[in-house]
PDB file of C-alpha atoms in Angstrom:
ATOM      1  CA  MET A 180      20.685 -31.957 -84.051  1.00 52.00           C
ATOM      2  CA  ASN A 181      20.767 -35.070 -82.052  1.00 52.00           C
ATOM      3  CA  SER A 182      22.437 -33.368 -78.995  1.00 54.00           C
ATOM      4  CA  LEU A 183      19.560 -30.798 -79.095  1.00 52.00           C
ATOM      5  CA  LYS A 184      16.866 -33.541 -79.072  1.00 52.00           C
ATOM      6  CA  SER A 185      18.663 -35.204 -76.225  1.00 56.00           C
ATOM      7  CA  HIS A 186      17.674 -32.091 -73.918  1.00 56.00           C
ATOM      8  CA  PHE A 187      14.073 -32.705 -74.537  1.00 58.00           C
ATOM      9  CA  LYS A 188      13.889 -36.455 -74.284  1.00 64.00           C
ATOM     10  CA  PHE A 189      12.498 -37.608 -70.924  1.00 65.00           C
ATOM     11  CA  ASN A 190      11.969 -40.752 -69.554  1.00 70.00           C
ATOM     12  CA  LYS A 191       8.621 -41.824 -67.506  1.00 70.00           C
ATOM     13  CA  GLN A 192      10.075 -40.946 -64.045  1.00 73.00           C
ATOM     14  CA  GLU A 193      11.297 -37.490 -65.403  1.00 73.00           C
ATOM     15  CA  ARG A 194       8.160 -36.679 -67.009  1.00 73.00           C
ATOM     16  CA  SER A 195       6.136 -37.583 -63.687  1.00 76.00           C
ATOM     17  CA  GLY A 196       8.383 -35.023 -61.705  1.00 75.00           C
ATOM     18  CA  ILE A 197       7.777 -32.331 -64.232  1.00 77.00           C
ATOM     19  CA  PHE A 198       4.003 -32.891 -63.977  1.00 77.00           C
ATOM     20  CA  PHE A 199       4.038 -32.709 -60.363  1.00 75.00           C
ATOM     21  CA  LEU A 200       6.190 -29.557 -60.381  1.00 80.00           C
ATOM     22  CA  LEU A 201       3.898 -27.912 -62.723  1.00 81.00           C
ATOM     23  CA  LEU A 202       0.828 -29.138 -60.773  1.00 82.00           C
ATOM     24  CA  PHE A 203       2.187 -27.488 -57.461  1.00 79.00           C
ATOM     25  CA  ILE A 204       3.208 -24.277 -59.444  1.00 86.00           C
ATOM     26  CA  THR A 205      -0.495 -24.085 -60.574  1.00 85.00           C
ATOM     27  CA  ILE A 206      -2.084 -24.772 -57.155  1.00 86.00           C
ATOM     28  CA  PHE A 207       0.238 -22.184 -55.585  1.00 79.00           C
ATOM     29  CA  GLN A 208      -0.728 -19.555 -58.263  1.00 80.00           C
ATOM     30  CA  ILE A 209      -4.336 -20.439 -57.661  1.00 83.00           C
ATOM     31  CA  GLY A 210      -4.103 -20.128 -53.893  1.00 78.00           C
ATOM     32  CA  TYR A 211      -2.165 -16.793 -54.143  1.00 75.00           C
ATOM     33  CA  PHE A 212      -5.019 -15.279 -56.389  1.00 75.00           C
ATOM     34  CA  LEU A 213      -7.714 -16.533 -54.056  1.00 75.00           C
ATOM     35  CA  ILE A 214      -6.117 -14.749 -51.143  1.00 75.00           C
ATOM     36  CA  LYS A 215      -5.714 -11.486 -53.155  1.00 69.00           C
ATOM     37  CA  VAL A 216      -9.338 -11.438 -54.469  1.00 67.00           C
ATOM     38  CA  ILE A 217     -11.597 -13.065 -51.863  1.00 66.00           C
ATOM     39  CA  PRO A 218     -12.016 -10.790 -48.684  1.00 60.00           C
ATOM     40  CA  PHE A 219     -11.535 -12.640 -45.492  1.00 55.00           C
ATOM     41  CA  PRO A 220     -12.898 -11.547 -42.166  1.00 56.00           C
ATOM     42  CA  THR A 221     -10.541  -9.174 -40.289  1.00 53.00           C
ATOM     43  CA  VAL A 222      -9.739  -9.471 -36.488  1.00 48.00           C
ATOM     44  CA  GLU A 223     -11.312  -6.452 -34.586  1.00 49.00           C
ATOM     45  CA  THR A 224      -8.880  -4.596 -32.554  1.00 48.00           C
ATOM     46  CA  VAL A 225      -9.295  -5.609 -28.951  1.00 48.00           C
ATOM     47  CA  GLN A 226     -10.377  -2.573 -26.958  1.00 53.00           C
ATOM     48  CA  THR A 227      -9.708  -2.419 -23.213  1.00 51.00           C
ATOM     49  CA  ASP A 228     -12.826  -2.344 -21.094  1.00 60.00           C
ATOM     50  CA  ILE A 229     -12.231   0.703 -18.935  1.00 62.00           C
ATOM     51  CA  LYS A 230     -14.330  -0.352 -15.862  1.00 62.00           C
ATOM     52  CA  THR A 231     -12.772  -3.823 -15.903  1.00 66.00           C
ATOM     53  CA  GLN A 232      -9.179  -2.213 -16.014  1.00 63.00           C
ATOM     54  CA  THR A 233     -10.288   0.025 -13.232  1.00 62.00           C
ATOM     55  CA  LEU A 234     -11.398  -2.897 -11.107  1.00 63.00           C
ATOM     56  CA  ILE A 235      -8.314  -4.469 -11.907  1.00 67.00           C
ATOM     57  CA  ASP A 236      -6.040  -1.788 -10.901  1.00 60.00           C
ATOM     58  CA  SER A 237      -8.087  -1.117  -7.638  1.00 59.00           C
ATOM     59  CA  LEU A 238      -7.765  -4.796  -6.793  1.00 61.00           C
ATOM     60  CA  LYS A 239      -3.891  -4.639  -7.585  1.00 57.00           C
ATOM     61  CA  ILE A 240      -3.565  -1.545  -5.210  1.00 53.00           C
ATOM     62  CA  LYS A 241      -5.550  -3.359  -2.500  1.00 55.00           C
ATOM     63  CA  GLN A 242      -3.322  -6.351  -2.643  1.00 56.00           C
ATOM     64  CA  MET A 243      -0.212  -4.174  -2.547  1.00 51.00           C
ATOM     65  CA  VAL A 244      -1.608  -2.474   0.630  1.00 48.00           C
ATOM     66  CA  GLN A 245      -2.085  -5.825   2.271  1.00 50.00           C
ATOM     67  CA  ASP A 246       1.278  -7.104   1.184  1.00 49.00           C
ATOM     68  CA  SER A 247       2.746  -4.196   2.703  1.00 46.00           C
ATOM     69  CA  THR A 248       1.027  -4.734   6.229  1.00 46.00           C
ATOM     70  CA  VAL A 249       3.196  -6.320   8.736  1.00 46.00           C
ATOM     71  CA  SER A 250       1.562  -8.227  11.774  1.00 51.00           C
ATOM     72  CA  TYR A 251       3.316  -7.607  15.104  1.00 61.00           C
ATOM     73  CA  ALA A 252       2.279  -7.374  18.947  1.00 70.00           C
ATOM     74  CA  PHE A 253       0.408  -4.143  19.674  1.00 75.00           C
ATOM     75  CA  ASN A 254      -1.555  -2.329  22.184  1.00 80.00           C
ATOM     76  CA  PRO A 255      -5.142  -2.137  20.820  1.00 83.00           C
ATOM     77  CA  ASN A 256      -5.873   0.828  22.923  1.00 80.00           C
ATOM     78  CA  PHE A 257      -3.739   2.802  20.380  1.00 78.00           C
ATOM     79  CA  ILE A 258      -5.091   1.523  17.077  1.00 79.00           C
ATOM     80  CA  THR A 259      -5.102   4.141  14.496  1.00 75.00           C
ATOM     81  CA  ASP A 260      -7.393   4.304  11.398  1.00 72.00           C
ATOM     82  CA  PHE A 261      -4.869   2.917   9.203  1.00 71.00           C
ATOM     83  CA  LYS A 262      -3.904   0.016  11.549  1.00 74.00           C
ATOM     84  CA  GLY A 263      -7.623  -0.736  12.236  1.00 77.00           C
ATOM     85  CA  TYR A 264      -8.227  -1.109   8.427  1.00 72.00           C
ATOM     86  CA  SER A 265      -5.165  -3.102   7.821  1.00 71.00           C
ATOM     87  CA  ILE A 266      -6.211  -5.859  10.475  1.00 77.00           C
ATOM     88  CA  GLY A 267      -9.772  -6.089   9.030  1.00 78.00           C
ATOM     89  CA  MET A 268     -11.882  -3.744  11.263  1.00 83.00           C
ATOM     90  CA  SER A 269     -14.796  -1.882   9.653  1.00 83.00           C
ATOM     91  CA  VAL A 270     -15.127   2.098  10.030  1.00 81.00           C
ATOM     92  CA  GLU A 271     -17.844   1.803  12.373  1.00 83.00           C
ATOM     93  CA  GLU A 272     -15.788  -0.640  14.592  1.00 86.00           C
ATOM     94  CA  ILE A 273     -12.842   1.806  14.493  1.00 85.00           C
ATOM     95  CA  ASP A 274     -14.980   4.839  15.252  1.00 84.00           C
ATOM     96  CA  ARG A 275     -16.431   3.091  18.387  1.00 87.00           C
ATOM     97  CA  LEU A 276     -12.943   2.484  19.605  1.00 88.00           C
ATOM     98  CA  LEU A 277     -11.841   5.941  19.034  1.00 84.00           C
ATOM     99  CA  ALA A 278     -14.888   7.384  20.650  1.00 84.00           C
ATOM    100  CA  PHE A 279     -14.236   5.201  23.826  1.00 87.00           C
ATOM    101  CA  ARG A 280     -10.578   6.436  23.951  1.00 81.00           C
ATOM    102  CA  ARG A 281     -11.542  10.117  23.626  1.00 78.00           C
ATOM    103  CA  ASN A 282     -13.015   9.584  27.129  1.00 78.00           C
ATOM    104  CA  ASN A 283      -9.632   8.403  28.303  1.00 73.00           C
ATOM    105  CA  ASN A 284     -11.073   5.002  28.754  1.00 79.00           C
ATOM    106  CA  PHE A 285      -8.582   2.091  28.400  1.00 81.00           C
ATOM    107  CA  ILE A 286      -9.258  -1.586  27.340  1.00 85.00           C
ATOM    108  CA  ASN A 287      -7.371  -4.390  29.213  1.00 83.00           C
ATOM    109  CA  SER A 288      -8.619  -7.471  27.859  1.00 85.00           C
ATOM    110  CA  SER A 289      -9.561  -8.885  24.311  1.00 86.00           C
ATOM    111  CA  GLU A 290     -12.904  -9.493  25.660  1.00 88.00           C
ATOM    112  CA  GLU A 291     -13.476  -5.866  26.416  1.00 88.00           C
ATOM    113  CA  PHE A 292     -11.927  -4.901  23.156  1.00 89.00           C
ATOM    114  CA  GLN A 293     -14.659  -6.822  21.289  1.00 89.00           C
ATOM    115  CA  GLU A 294     -17.450  -5.425  23.913  1.00 89.00           C
ATOM    116  CA  VAL A 295     -16.202  -1.832  22.894  1.00 90.00           C
ATOM    117  CA  THR A 296     -15.929  -2.377  19.205  1.00 89.00           C
ATOM    118  CA  LEU A 297     -18.589  -5.111  18.547  1.00 89.00           C
ATOM    119  CA  ILE A 298     -16.213  -6.972  16.215  1.00 86.00           C
ATOM    120  CA  SER A 299     -17.087 -10.603  15.147  1.00 85.00           C
ATOM    121  CA  ASP A 300     -15.808 -13.576  16.901  1.00 83.00           C
ATOM    122  CA  SER A 301     -13.908 -14.733  13.760  1.00 79.00           C
ATOM    123  CA  LEU A 302     -12.073 -11.390  13.510  1.00 82.00           C
ATOM    124  CA  LEU A 303     -11.303 -11.414  17.221  1.00 85.00           C
ATOM    125  CA  THR A 304      -9.772 -14.741  16.902  1.00 84.00           C
ATOM    126  CA  VAL A 305      -7.348 -13.585  14.234  1.00 82.00           C
ATOM    127  CA  ILE A 306      -6.166 -10.510  15.848  1.00 84.00           C
ATOM    128  CA  ALA A 307      -6.417 -11.346  19.500  1.00 85.00           C
ATOM    129  CA  PRO A 308      -3.067 -13.293  19.476  1.00 85.00           C
ATOM    130  CA  TYR A 309      -1.274 -10.028  18.562  1.00 82.00           C
ATOM    131  CA  PHE A 310      -2.798  -7.863  21.190  1.00 83.00           C
ATOM    132  CA  LYS A 311      -0.261  -6.820  23.909  1.00 78.00           C
ATOM    133  CA  PHE A 312      -1.593  -4.912  27.047  1.00 72.00           C
ATOM    134  CA  PRO A 313       0.962  -3.022  29.107  1.00 63.00           C
ATOM    135  CA  ASP A 314       1.316  -3.862  32.867  1.00 56.00           C
ATOM    136  CA  TRP A 315      -0.654  -0.584  33.907  1.00 51.00           C
ATOM    137  CA  THR A 316      -3.863  -1.768  32.077  1.00 51.00           C
ATOM    138  CA  GLN A 317      -4.083  -4.869  34.061  1.00 51.00           C
ATOM    139  CA  GLN A 318      -4.060  -3.179  37.577  1.00 47.00           C
ATOM    140  CA  ARG A 319      -7.759  -3.183  37.997  1.00 44.00           C
ATOM    141  CA  GLY A 320      -8.382  -6.573  37.258  1.00 41.00           C
ATOM    142  CA  ASN A 321     -11.505  -8.044  35.161  1.00 42.00           C
ATOM    143  CA  GLY A 322     -13.922  -5.205  35.828  1.00 41.00           C
ATOM    144  CA  ASP A 323     -15.945  -3.088  33.399  1.00 44.00           C
ATOM    145  CA  ALA A 324     -13.536  -1.204  31.186  1.00 41.00           C
ATOM    146  CA  ARG A 325     -16.487   1.271  30.325  1.00 42.00           C
ATOM    147  CA  ASN A 326     -16.405   2.621  33.907  1.00 42.00           C
ATOM    148  CA  THR A 327     -12.578   3.276  34.284  1.00 41.00           C
ATOM    149  CA  ASN A 328     -10.255   5.593  33.223  1.00 42.00           C
ATOM    150  CA  TYR A 329      -6.559   4.853  32.987  1.00 40.00           C
ATOM    151  CA  PRO A 330      -3.995   5.720  34.316  1.00 42.00           C
ATOM    152  CA  THR A 331      -5.777   5.572  37.661  1.00 40.00           C
ATOM    153  CA  PRO A 332      -4.635   7.685  40.637  1.00 37.00           C
ATOM    154  CA  ASN A 333      -3.015   4.707  42.106  1.00 41.00           C
ATOM    155  CA  LEU A 334      -0.359   4.899  39.418  1.00 39.00           C
ATOM    156  CA  SER A 335       2.675   7.077  39.989  1.00 41.00           C
ATOM    157  CA  ASN A 336       2.843  10.627  38.995  1.00 43.00           C
ATOM    158  CA  LYS A 337       5.825   9.902  36.630  1.00 44.00           C
ATOM    159  CA  LEU A 338       3.616   7.385  34.754  1.00 43.00           C
ATOM    160  CA  ASN A 339       0.710   9.964  34.313  1.00 47.00           C
ATOM    161  CA  ALA A 340       3.164  12.614  33.153  1.00 44.00           C
ATOM    162  CA  GLU A 341       4.659  10.104  30.553  1.00 44.00           C
ATOM    163  CA  MET A 342       1.252   9.188  29.311  1.00 50.00           C
ATOM    164  CA  LEU A 343       0.079  12.626  28.684  1.00 57.00           C
ATOM    165  CA  LYS A 344       3.197  14.045  27.143  1.00 79.00           C
ATOM    166  CA  ASP A 345       2.528  15.245  23.590  1.00 84.00           C
ATOM    167  CA  LEU A 346       4.840  13.354  21.027  1.00 88.00           C
ATOM    168  CA  ASN A 347       5.105  16.651  19.287  1.00 88.00           C
ATOM    169  CA  ALA A 348       6.629  18.446  22.252  1.00 88.00           C
ATOM    170  CA  ALA A 349       8.741  15.626  23.627  1.00 88.00           C
ATOM    171  CA  THR A 350      12.378  16.379  23.976  1.00 89.00           C
ATOM    172  CA  ALA A 351      15.199  13.919  23.072  1.00 88.00           C
ATOM    173  CA  GLU A 352      15.997  13.450  26.688  1.00 90.00           C
ATOM    174  CA  GLU A 353      12.445  12.699  27.473  1.00 89.00           C
ATOM    175  CA  LEU A 354      12.183  10.128  24.663  1.00 89.00           C
ATOM    176  CA  LYS A 355      15.063   8.180  26.139  1.00 89.00           C
ATOM    177  CA  ILE A 356      12.879   6.782  28.869  1.00 89.00           C
ATOM    178  CA  ILE A 357      11.621   4.470  26.319  1.00 88.00           C
ATOM    179  CA  LYS A 358      13.288   1.088  26.495  1.00 88.00           C
ATOM    180  CA  GLY A 359      15.336   0.632  23.083  1.00 88.00           C
ATOM    181  CA  ILE A 360      15.782   4.380  22.513  1.00 89.00           C
ATOM    182  CA  GLY A 361      19.286   6.030  23.218  1.00 88.00           C
ATOM    183  CA  GLU A 362      20.992   9.215  22.120  1.00 89.00           C
ATOM    184  CA  VAL A 363      21.069   8.283  18.450  1.00 90.00           C
ATOM    185  CA  LEU A 364      17.569   7.240  18.182  1.00 90.00           C
ATOM    186  CA  SER A 365      15.949   9.940  20.357  1.00 90.00           C
ATOM    187  CA  LEU A 366      17.830  12.724  18.047  1.00 91.00           C
ATOM    188  CA  ARG A 367      16.814  10.877  14.830  1.00 91.00           C
ATOM    189  CA  ILE A 368      13.065  10.881  15.810  1.00 91.00           C
ATOM    190  CA  ILE A 369      13.488  14.746  16.766  1.00 90.00           C
ATOM    191  CA  LYS A 370      15.046  15.599  13.402  1.00 91.00           C
ATOM    192  CA  PHE A 371      12.385  13.415  11.445  1.00 90.00           C
ATOM    193  CA  ARG A 372       9.813  15.298  13.462  1.00 89.00           C
ATOM    194  CA  ASP A 373      11.347  18.657  12.333  1.00 89.00           C
ATOM    195  CA  ARG A 374      11.362  17.589   8.688  1.00 88.00           C
ATOM    196  CA  LEU A 375       7.638  16.772   8.890  1.00 87.00           C
ATOM    197  CA  GLY A 376       6.725  19.869  10.658  1.00 87.00           C
ATOM    198  CA  GLY A 377       5.199  17.754  13.344  1.00 88.00           C
ATOM    199  CA  PHE A 378       3.615  14.352  13.565  1.00 88.00           C
ATOM    200  CA  LEU A 379       0.229  13.942  12.207  1.00 86.00           C
ATOM    201  CA  VAL A 380      -0.270  10.315  12.948  1.00 84.00           C
ATOM    202  CA  GLU A 381       1.566   7.841  15.346  1.00 84.00           C
ATOM    203  CA  ASP A 382       2.302   5.506  12.340  1.00 83.00           C
ATOM    204  CA  GLN A 383       4.898   8.053  11.131  1.00 87.00           C
ATOM    205  CA  LEU A 384       7.086   6.633  13.796  1.00 88.00           C
ATOM    206  CA  GLN A 385       7.506   3.713  11.429  1.00 86.00           C
ATOM    207  CA  ASP A 386       9.310   5.965   9.081  1.00 87.00           C
ATOM    208  CA  VAL A 387      12.127   6.656  11.232  1.00 88.00           C
ATOM    209  CA  TYR A 388      15.205   4.761  10.280  1.00 87.00           C
ATOM    210  CA  GLY A 389      16.283   2.107  12.877  1.00 87.00           C
ATOM    211  CA  LEU A 390      13.023   2.008  15.072  1.00 86.00           C
ATOM    212  CA  GLU A 391      11.677  -1.296  15.466  1.00 87.00           C
ATOM    213  CA  ALA A 392       7.984  -2.152  15.669  1.00 84.00           C
ATOM    214  CA  GLU A 393       8.187  -2.809  19.436  1.00 87.00           C
ATOM    215  CA  VAL A 394       9.769   0.398  20.263  1.00 87.00           C
ATOM    216  CA  VAL A 395       7.282   2.294  18.032  1.00 87.00           C
ATOM    217  CA  GLN A 396       4.577   0.829  20.299  1.00 86.00           C
ATOM    218  CA  ARG A 397       6.128   1.763  23.496  1.00 86.00           C
ATOM    219  CA  ILE A 398       6.529   5.464  22.066  1.00 87.00           C
ATOM    220  CA  ILE A 399       2.605   5.504  21.152  1.00 85.00           C
ATOM    221  CA  GLU A 400       1.766   4.238  24.683  1.00 84.00           C
ATOM    222  CA  LYS A 401       3.592   6.917  26.414  1.00 86.00           C
ATOM    223  CA  PHE A 402       3.893   9.864  23.992  1.00 86.00           C
ATOM    224  CA  PRO A 403       0.377  10.268  22.224  1.00 85.00           C
ATOM    225  CA  ILE A 404      -0.065  12.861  19.650  1.00 83.00           C
ATOM    226  CA  VAL A 405      -2.056  15.804  21.534  1.00 82.00           C
ATOM    227  CA  SER A 406      -1.551  18.655  19.181  1.00 83.00           C
ATOM    228  CA  LYS A 407      -1.297  18.270  15.409  1.00 83.00           C
ATOM    229  CA  PRO A 408       0.517  20.782  13.163  1.00 84.00           C
ATOM    230  CA  ALA A 409      -1.614  22.644  10.540  1.00 83.00           C
ATOM    231  CA  VAL A 410      -0.709  21.179   6.913  1.00 82.00           C
ATOM    232  CA  LYS A 411      -1.231  22.830   3.665  1.00 85.00           C
ATOM    233  CA  ARG A 412      -1.707  20.066   1.023  1.00 87.00           C
ATOM    234  CA  ILE A 413       0.093  19.642  -2.253  1.00 86.00           C
ATOM    235  CA  SER A 414      -2.179  19.273  -5.364  1.00 89.00           C
ATOM    236  CA  VAL A 415      -0.640  16.340  -7.443  1.00 88.00           C
ATOM    237  CA  ASN A 416      -2.358  17.680 -10.449  1.00 88.00           C
ATOM    238  CA  SER A 417      -0.716  21.120 -10.379  1.00 88.00           C
ATOM    239  CA  ALA A 418       2.293  20.864  -8.036  1.00 88.00           C
ATOM    240  CA  THR A 419       5.803  21.455  -9.608  1.00 89.00           C
ATOM    241  CA  LYS A 420       8.465  18.900  -9.252  1.00 87.00           C
ATOM    242  CA  GLU A 421      10.305  20.819  -6.641  1.00 90.00           C
ATOM    243  CA  GLU A 422       7.042  21.050  -4.391  1.00 88.00           C
ATOM    244  CA  LEU A 423       6.324  17.449  -4.628  1.00 88.00           C
ATOM    245  CA  ALA A 424      10.152  16.776  -3.876  1.00 88.00           C
ATOM    246  CA  ALA A 425      10.246  18.744  -0.897  1.00 86.00           C
ATOM    247  CA  LEU A 426       7.851  16.173   0.699  1.00 87.00           C
ATOM    248  CA  VAL A 427       9.851  13.924   2.923  1.00 84.00           C
ATOM    249  CA  TYR A 428       8.269  10.784   1.547  1.00 86.00           C
ATOM    250  CA  LEU A 429       8.867  11.523  -2.245  1.00 86.00           C
ATOM    251  CA  GLY A 430      12.265  13.033  -3.145  1.00 85.00           C
ATOM    252  CA  THR A 431      13.444  14.221  -6.559  1.00 88.00           C
ATOM    253  CA  VAL A 432      13.148  10.959  -8.700  1.00 90.00           C
ATOM    254  CA  LEU A 433       9.705   9.988  -7.322  1.00 90.00           C
ATOM    255  CA  ALA A 434       8.528  13.664  -7.902  1.00 89.00           C
ATOM    256  CA  GLN A 435       9.718  13.484 -11.597  1.00 90.00           C
ATOM    257  CA  ARG A 436       7.823  10.155 -12.052  1.00 89.00           C
ATOM    258  CA  ILE A 437       4.563  11.388 -10.758  1.00 89.00           C
ATOM    259  CA  ILE A 438       4.900  14.482 -13.037  1.00 89.00           C
ATOM    260  CA  ASP A 439       5.556  12.160 -15.923  1.00 89.00           C
ATOM    261  CA  HIS A 440       2.514   9.859 -14.913  1.00 88.00           C
ATOM    262  CA  ARG A 441       0.307  13.237 -14.744  1.00 87.00           C
ATOM    263  CA  LYS A 442       1.283  14.150 -18.260  1.00 88.00           C
ATOM    264  CA  ALA A 443       0.684  10.588 -19.656  1.00 86.00           C
ATOM    265  CA  VAL A 444      -2.992  10.244 -18.077  1.00 85.00           C
ATOM    266  CA  GLY A 445      -3.895  14.065 -18.156  1.00 85.00           C
ATOM    267  CA  THR A 446      -5.511  13.986 -14.714  1.00 85.00           C
ATOM    268  CA  ILE A 447      -4.905  11.999 -11.631  1.00 86.00           C
ATOM    269  CA  ASN A 448      -8.242  11.066 -10.367  1.00 85.00           C
ATOM    270  CA  SER A 449      -7.296   9.202  -7.214  1.00 84.00           C
ATOM    271  CA  LEU A 450      -4.312   9.275  -4.901  1.00 86.00           C
ATOM    272  CA  ASP A 451      -4.345   5.464  -5.139  1.00 86.00           C
ATOM    273  CA  GLU A 452      -3.076   5.801  -8.656  1.00 86.00           C
ATOM    274  CA  LEU A 453       0.304   7.048  -7.272  1.00 88.00           C
ATOM    275  CA  MET A 454       0.828   3.406  -6.090  1.00 86.00           C
ATOM    276  CA  LEU A 455       1.026   2.291  -9.663  1.00 86.00           C
ATOM    277  CA  ILE A 456       4.036   4.459 -10.477  1.00 86.00           C
ATOM    278  CA  GLU A 457       7.245   2.427 -10.371  1.00 86.00           C
ATOM    279  CA  GLY A 458       9.302   2.882  -6.885  1.00 87.00           C
ATOM    280  CA  PHE A 459       6.294   4.446  -5.126  1.00 87.00           C
ATOM    281  CA  PRO A 460       6.290   3.358  -1.315  1.00 85.00           C
ATOM    282  CA  THR A 461       3.032   1.595  -1.311  1.00 83.00           C
ATOM    283  CA  GLU A 462       3.150   0.851   2.348  1.00 83.00           C
ATOM    284  CA  LYS A 463       3.235   4.485   3.128  1.00 84.00           C
ATOM    285  CA  ILE A 464       0.358   5.592   1.035  1.00 85.00           C
ATOM    286  CA  ASP A 465      -2.112   6.725   3.885  1.00 83.00           C
ATOM    287  CA  ARG A 466       0.704   8.861   5.500  1.00 84.00           C
ATOM    288  CA  ILE A 467       1.728  10.377   2.172  1.00 86.00           C
ATOM    289  CA  LYS A 468      -1.998  11.085   1.548  1.00 85.00           C
ATOM    290  CA  LEU A 469      -2.013  13.344   4.633  1.00 85.00           C
ATOM    291  CA  TYR A 470       0.114  15.848   2.581  1.00 87.00           C
ATOM    292  CA  LEU A 471      -1.490  15.618  -0.820  1.00 87.00           C
ATOM    293  CA  GLN A 472      -4.769  16.421  -2.599  1.00 87.00           C
ATOM    294  CA  LEU A 473      -6.099  16.072  -6.045  1.00 85.00           C
TER     295      LEU A 473
END
């Protein structure tokens, strides 16, 4: 009996410990009850603002295009739409240059380039250091570019023939006259042209493996595209994997990813969406667009 009493006999310190333990248990139970009974405001599910997300995607695409643009010396007489856009020219400024060139006129200085295109002084300051005019554009001196056609009669017949030769009709032997092009590269250009069915824009020369930017510029100067092949565009919203893979720029893997993206979003509303697909060659988007449609 005495041993049993000893189990329930506590000193002052032990009684204080038991009291605080019971107090903690009581507070814990009350808190649990309140959490279960009293309703607390729930956090609303965050919804993506479609307009904001679209803006973010467009900015990402624009940045990718800017990152893919490489600055190198070029002849401003042969600026394409894509090149003009990439260096900051507006559509109107590009159109003025193209209209000027359609009359077989050539620009031979930075000042004349601004006079023709009406670009701002600030833009001219940025891009003028990259201008590279060939020797034959300098033969007239500093006269009025608007009243002169190049090549002039004073140039050799060989130069005239080279300048007027169609890139889509040039032979491998003719391409060898370009400094930097030998047997291998000339045949590679012809092979790539055959795979495309013909060049649509001069920028496609950049896609020929092994061609340096300076060599590409020399080709464009002497072999402009005169006749363009007819192209039947492929619909990204209805084409099969095989049809997409047949395009030189895509291939089987990327074609499958486009199909998967199309299934995920339902309908591709802009060809620029393709640049969000993993592995897509964003630097070639403007050339790829030539062969696709929605």
